[in-house]
Amino acid sequence: MTLFKMDDYEGDLDKTVKLFCSGKTQFGDWCKTVDNWCFKSKIPRLHVVTYESLLTDCFRTMRGVLNFLDAEISDEILKNVVENSRFDKMKQRDLNFVPGCPSFYAKKFMTDSKKHFLREGKSGTWKNHLTVANSEKIDQYLDMHKDFIEKIESLNII
């Protein structure tokens, strides 16, 4: 199954994992890229949002983003944003190819005939898509970058 066609790249998940683990992605090695953003850049502040935090408490997570940005939005407006950001509502928009929705623009890069940008809306479903061999390759990659992973873990974001 081909996932995306972008920048003359067209590949299945096996090829994608191989390229990821060899650092041959659009932005280079993932650990080096994230390390530069988190620890070596001149960006004075960084706010990380995890998918899991959005699933657990979207309102609180989004309020944290707004506080980080020093943005004032009423609880009523934020509740409306959170309500319209629920997975089932986003999936419905995804299925209808709503122009203006970010997933609408990504669809032009997708080769899947269904062109679903959104999958399941659950954490941990990667286990249903990666083979044992691909999971082991990613584990080996992360083991090779153990020092970096420890630095990331010290940020309490994963």
mmCIF file of C-alpha atoms in Angstrom:
data_model
loop_
_atom_site.group_PDB
_atom_site.id
_atom_site.type_symbol
_atom_site.label_atom_id
_atom_site.label_comp_id
_atom_site.label_asym_id
_atom_site.label_seq_id
_atom_site.Cartn_x
_atom_site.Cartn_y
_atom_site.Cartn_z
ATOM 1 C CA MET A 1 0.000 0.000 0.000
ATOM 2 C CA THR A 2 1.368 3.390 -0.960
ATOM 3 C CA LEU A 3 0.733 6.038 1.653
ATOM 4 C CA PHE A 4 1.864 9.336 0.171
ATOM 5 C CA LYS A 5 3.417 10.687 -2.991
ATOM 6 C CA MET A 6 5.396 13.817 -2.207
ATOM 7 C CA ASP A 7 8.626 15.318 -3.470
ATOM 8 C CA ASP A 8 9.097 12.442 -5.928
ATOM 9 C CA TYR A 9 8.754 9.946 -3.072
ATOM 10 C CA GLU A 10 6.270 7.161 -3.319
ATOM 11 C CA GLY A 11 6.588 4.310 -0.893
ATOM 12 C CA ASP A 12 4.954 1.844 1.382
ATOM 13 C CA LEU A 13 5.312 1.654 5.151
ATOM 14 C CA ASP A 14 8.303 -0.720 4.989
ATOM 15 C CA LYS A 15 10.237 1.728 2.807
ATOM 16 C CA THR A 16 9.147 4.669 4.975
ATOM 17 C CA VAL A 17 10.419 2.983 8.163
ATOM 18 C CA LYS A 18 13.714 2.160 6.456
ATOM 19 C CA LEU A 19 14.175 5.773 5.318
ATOM 20 C CA PHE A 20 13.159 7.114 8.759
ATOM 21 C CA CYS A 21 15.628 4.872 10.579
ATOM 22 C CA SER A 22 18.424 5.856 8.200
ATOM 23 C CA GLY A 23 17.704 9.578 8.622
ATOM 24 C CA LYS A 24 16.767 9.987 4.977
ATOM 25 C CA THR A 25 13.523 11.874 5.390
ATOM 26 C CA GLN A 26 12.440 15.275 4.133
ATOM 27 C CA PHE A 27 13.917 16.983 7.208
ATOM 28 C CA GLY A 28 16.779 14.572 7.840
ATOM 29 C CA ASP A 29 17.312 12.500 10.936
ATOM 30 C CA TRP A 30 14.335 12.850 13.303
ATOM 31 C CA CYS A 31 16.379 12.804 16.524
ATOM 32 C CA LYS A 32 18.787 15.442 15.216
ATOM 33 C CA THR A 33 15.936 17.630 14.001
ATOM 34 C CA VAL A 34 14.062 17.462 17.308
ATOM 35 C CA ASP A 35 17.310 17.929 19.248
ATOM 36 C CA ASN A 36 18.017 21.102 17.284
ATOM 37 C CA TRP A 37 14.527 22.442 17.962
ATOM 38 C CA CYS A 38 14.425 21.548 21.640
ATOM 39 C CA PHE A 39 17.978 22.065 22.804
ATOM 40 C CA LYS A 40 20.145 23.909 20.286
ATOM 41 C CA SER A 41 17.939 26.469 18.631
ATOM 42 C CA LYS A 42 17.656 30.090 19.554
ATOM 43 C CA ILE A 43 13.929 29.694 19.972
ATOM 44 C CA PRO A 44 13.322 31.179 23.420
ATOM 45 C CA ARG A 45 10.284 29.070 24.230
ATOM 46 C CA LEU A 46 8.866 25.804 23.047
ATOM 47 C CA HIS A 47 5.468 24.344 23.892
ATOM 48 C CA VAL A 48 4.953 20.687 23.062
ATOM 49 C CA VAL A 49 1.495 19.187 22.639
ATOM 50 C CA THR A 50 1.142 15.430 22.521
ATOM 51 C CA TYR A 51 -1.652 13.592 20.811
ATOM 52 C CA GLU A 52 -2.279 11.743 24.047
ATOM 53 C CA SER A 53 -2.823 14.994 25.947
ATOM 54 C CA LEU A 54 -5.351 16.106 23.337
ATOM 55 C CA LEU A 55 -7.198 12.823 23.745
ATOM 56 C CA THR A 56 -7.081 12.918 27.532
ATOM 57 C CA ASP A 57 -8.125 16.527 28.108
ATOM 58 C CA CYS A 58 -8.409 18.568 24.925
ATOM 59 C CA PHE A 59 -9.839 21.637 26.655
ATOM 60 C CA ARG A 60 -6.997 21.842 29.181
ATOM 61 C CA THR A 61 -4.376 21.120 26.514
ATOM 62 C CA MET A 62 -5.728 23.841 24.229
ATOM 63 C CA ARG A 63 -5.972 26.263 27.157
ATOM 64 C CA GLY A 64 -2.275 25.538 27.750
ATOM 65 C CA VAL A 65 -1.494 26.411 24.127
ATOM 66 C CA LEU A 66 -3.458 29.647 24.416
ATOM 67 C CA ASN A 67 -1.674 30.561 27.657
ATOM 68 C CA PHE A 68 1.664 29.824 26.015
ATOM 69 C CA LEU A 69 0.719 32.185 23.168
ATOM 70 C CA ASP A 70 -0.628 34.797 25.572
ATOM 71 C CA ALA A 71 -3.933 34.562 23.701
ATOM 72 C CA GLU A 72 -7.211 35.435 25.360
ATOM 73 C CA ILE A 73 -10.192 33.335 24.299
ATOM 74 C CA SER A 74 -13.317 32.795 26.348
ATOM 75 C CA ASP A 75 -14.167 29.369 27.715
ATOM 76 C CA GLU A 76 -17.271 29.388 25.528
ATOM 77 C CA ILE A 77 -15.282 29.856 22.321
ATOM 78 C CA LEU A 78 -12.706 27.301 23.416
ATOM 79 C CA LYS A 79 -15.452 24.772 24.205
ATOM 80 C CA ASN A 80 -16.775 25.325 20.670
ATOM 81 C CA VAL A 81 -13.286 24.758 19.226
ATOM 82 C CA VAL A 82 -12.853 21.596 21.286
ATOM 83 C CA GLU A 83 -16.309 20.339 20.276
ATOM 84 C CA ASN A 84 -15.560 20.889 16.588
ATOM 85 C CA SER A 85 -12.149 19.265 16.982
ATOM 86 C CA ARG A 86 -13.587 15.986 18.221
ATOM 87 C CA PHE A 87 -12.355 13.113 16.104
ATOM 88 C CA ASP A 88 -15.805 12.085 14.896
ATOM 89 C CA LYS A 89 -16.495 15.603 13.626
ATOM 90 C CA MET A 90 -13.075 15.936 11.998
ATOM 91 C CA LYS A 91 -13.493 12.508 10.394
ATOM 92 C CA GLN A 92 -16.841 13.564 8.950
ATOM 93 C CA ARG A 93 -15.222 16.662 7.431
ATOM 94 C CA ASP A 94 -12.359 14.490 6.182
ATOM 95 C CA LEU A 95 -14.759 12.139 4.442
ATOM 96 C CA ASN A 96 -16.513 15.046 2.790
ATOM 97 C CA PHE A 97 -13.325 16.709 1.521
ATOM 98 C CA VAL A 98 -14.176 20.039 3.078
ATOM 99 C CA PRO A 99 -12.133 22.817 1.416
ATOM 100 C CA GLY A 100 -10.331 24.880 4.011
ATOM 101 C CA CYS A 101 -9.784 21.865 6.255
ATOM 102 C CA PRO A 102 -6.028 21.142 6.513
ATOM 103 C CA SER A 103 -6.576 17.495 5.634
ATOM 104 C CA PHE A 104 -8.216 18.606 2.375
ATOM 105 C CA TYR A 105 -4.911 20.029 1.144
ATOM 106 C CA ALA A 106 -2.931 16.954 2.178
ATOM 107 C CA LYS A 107 -5.208 14.721 0.118
ATOM 108 C CA LYS A 108 -3.513 15.756 -3.108
ATOM 109 C CA PHE A 109 -0.395 13.943 -1.880
ATOM 110 C CA MET A 110 -2.238 10.758 -0.956
ATOM 111 C CA THR A 111 -2.412 7.830 -3.326
ATOM 112 C CA ASP A 112 -4.864 5.774 -1.260
ATOM 113 C CA SER A 113 -8.092 5.629 -3.243
ATOM 114 C CA LYS A 114 -10.103 6.435 -0.109
ATOM 115 C CA LYS A 115 -7.879 9.430 0.664
ATOM 116 C CA HIS A 116 -8.541 9.354 4.386
ATOM 117 C CA PHE A 117 -6.171 11.696 6.163
ATOM 118 C CA LEU A 118 -7.575 10.703 9.562
ATOM 119 C CA ARG A 119 -7.529 7.096 10.677
ATOM 120 C CA GLU A 120 -8.900 6.067 14.062
ATOM 121 C CA GLY A 121 -8.520 8.875 16.574
ATOM 122 C CA LYS A 122 -6.939 6.644 19.178
ATOM 123 C CA SER A 123 -3.506 6.508 20.741
ATOM 124 C CA GLY A 124 -1.324 3.465 20.182
ATOM 125 C CA THR A 125 -2.925 2.160 16.994
ATOM 126 C CA TRP A 126 0.490 2.136 15.340
ATOM 127 C CA LYS A 127 0.671 -1.419 16.725
ATOM 128 C CA ASN A 128 -2.022 -2.389 14.216
ATOM 129 C CA HIS A 129 -0.049 -1.021 11.267
ATOM 130 C CA LEU A 130 3.633 -1.721 11.909
ATOM 131 C CA THR A 131 5.002 -5.180 11.417
ATOM 132 C CA VAL A 132 7.097 -6.704 14.198
ATOM 133 C CA ALA A 133 10.159 -6.217 11.974
ATOM 134 C CA ASN A 134 9.400 -2.499 11.472
ATOM 135 C CA SER A 135 8.742 -2.019 15.174
ATOM 136 C CA GLU A 136 12.091 -3.656 15.938
ATOM 137 C CA LYS A 137 13.854 -1.385 13.409
ATOM 138 C CA ILE A 138 12.396 1.686 15.124
ATOM 139 C CA ASP A 139 13.382 0.308 18.549
ATOM 140 C CA GLN A 140 16.950 -0.189 17.275
ATOM 141 C CA TYR A 141 16.991 3.357 15.911
ATOM 142 C CA LEU A 142 15.824 4.742 19.267
ATOM 143 C CA ASP A 143 18.373 2.585 21.124
ATOM 144 C CA MET A 144 21.129 4.162 18.998
ATOM 145 C CA HIS A 145 19.901 7.583 20.163
ATOM 146 C CA LYS A 146 19.487 6.703 23.841
ATOM 147 C CA ASP A 147 21.139 9.907 25.111
ATOM 148 C CA PHE A 148 18.761 12.035 23.087
ATOM 149 C CA ILE A 149 15.727 10.037 24.216
ATOM 150 C CA GLU A 150 16.773 10.591 27.846
ATOM 151 C CA LYS A 151 16.995 14.348 27.192
ATOM 152 C CA ILE A 152 13.514 14.316 25.678
ATOM 153 C CA GLU A 153 12.160 12.295 28.596
ATOM 154 C CA SER A 154 13.581 14.922 30.973
ATOM 155 C CA LEU A 155 11.168 17.444 29.408
ATOM 156 C CA ASN A 156 8.246 15.320 30.687
ATOM 157 C CA ILE A 157 6.503 15.438 27.323
ATOM 158 C CA ILE A 158 6.494 11.709 26.535
#
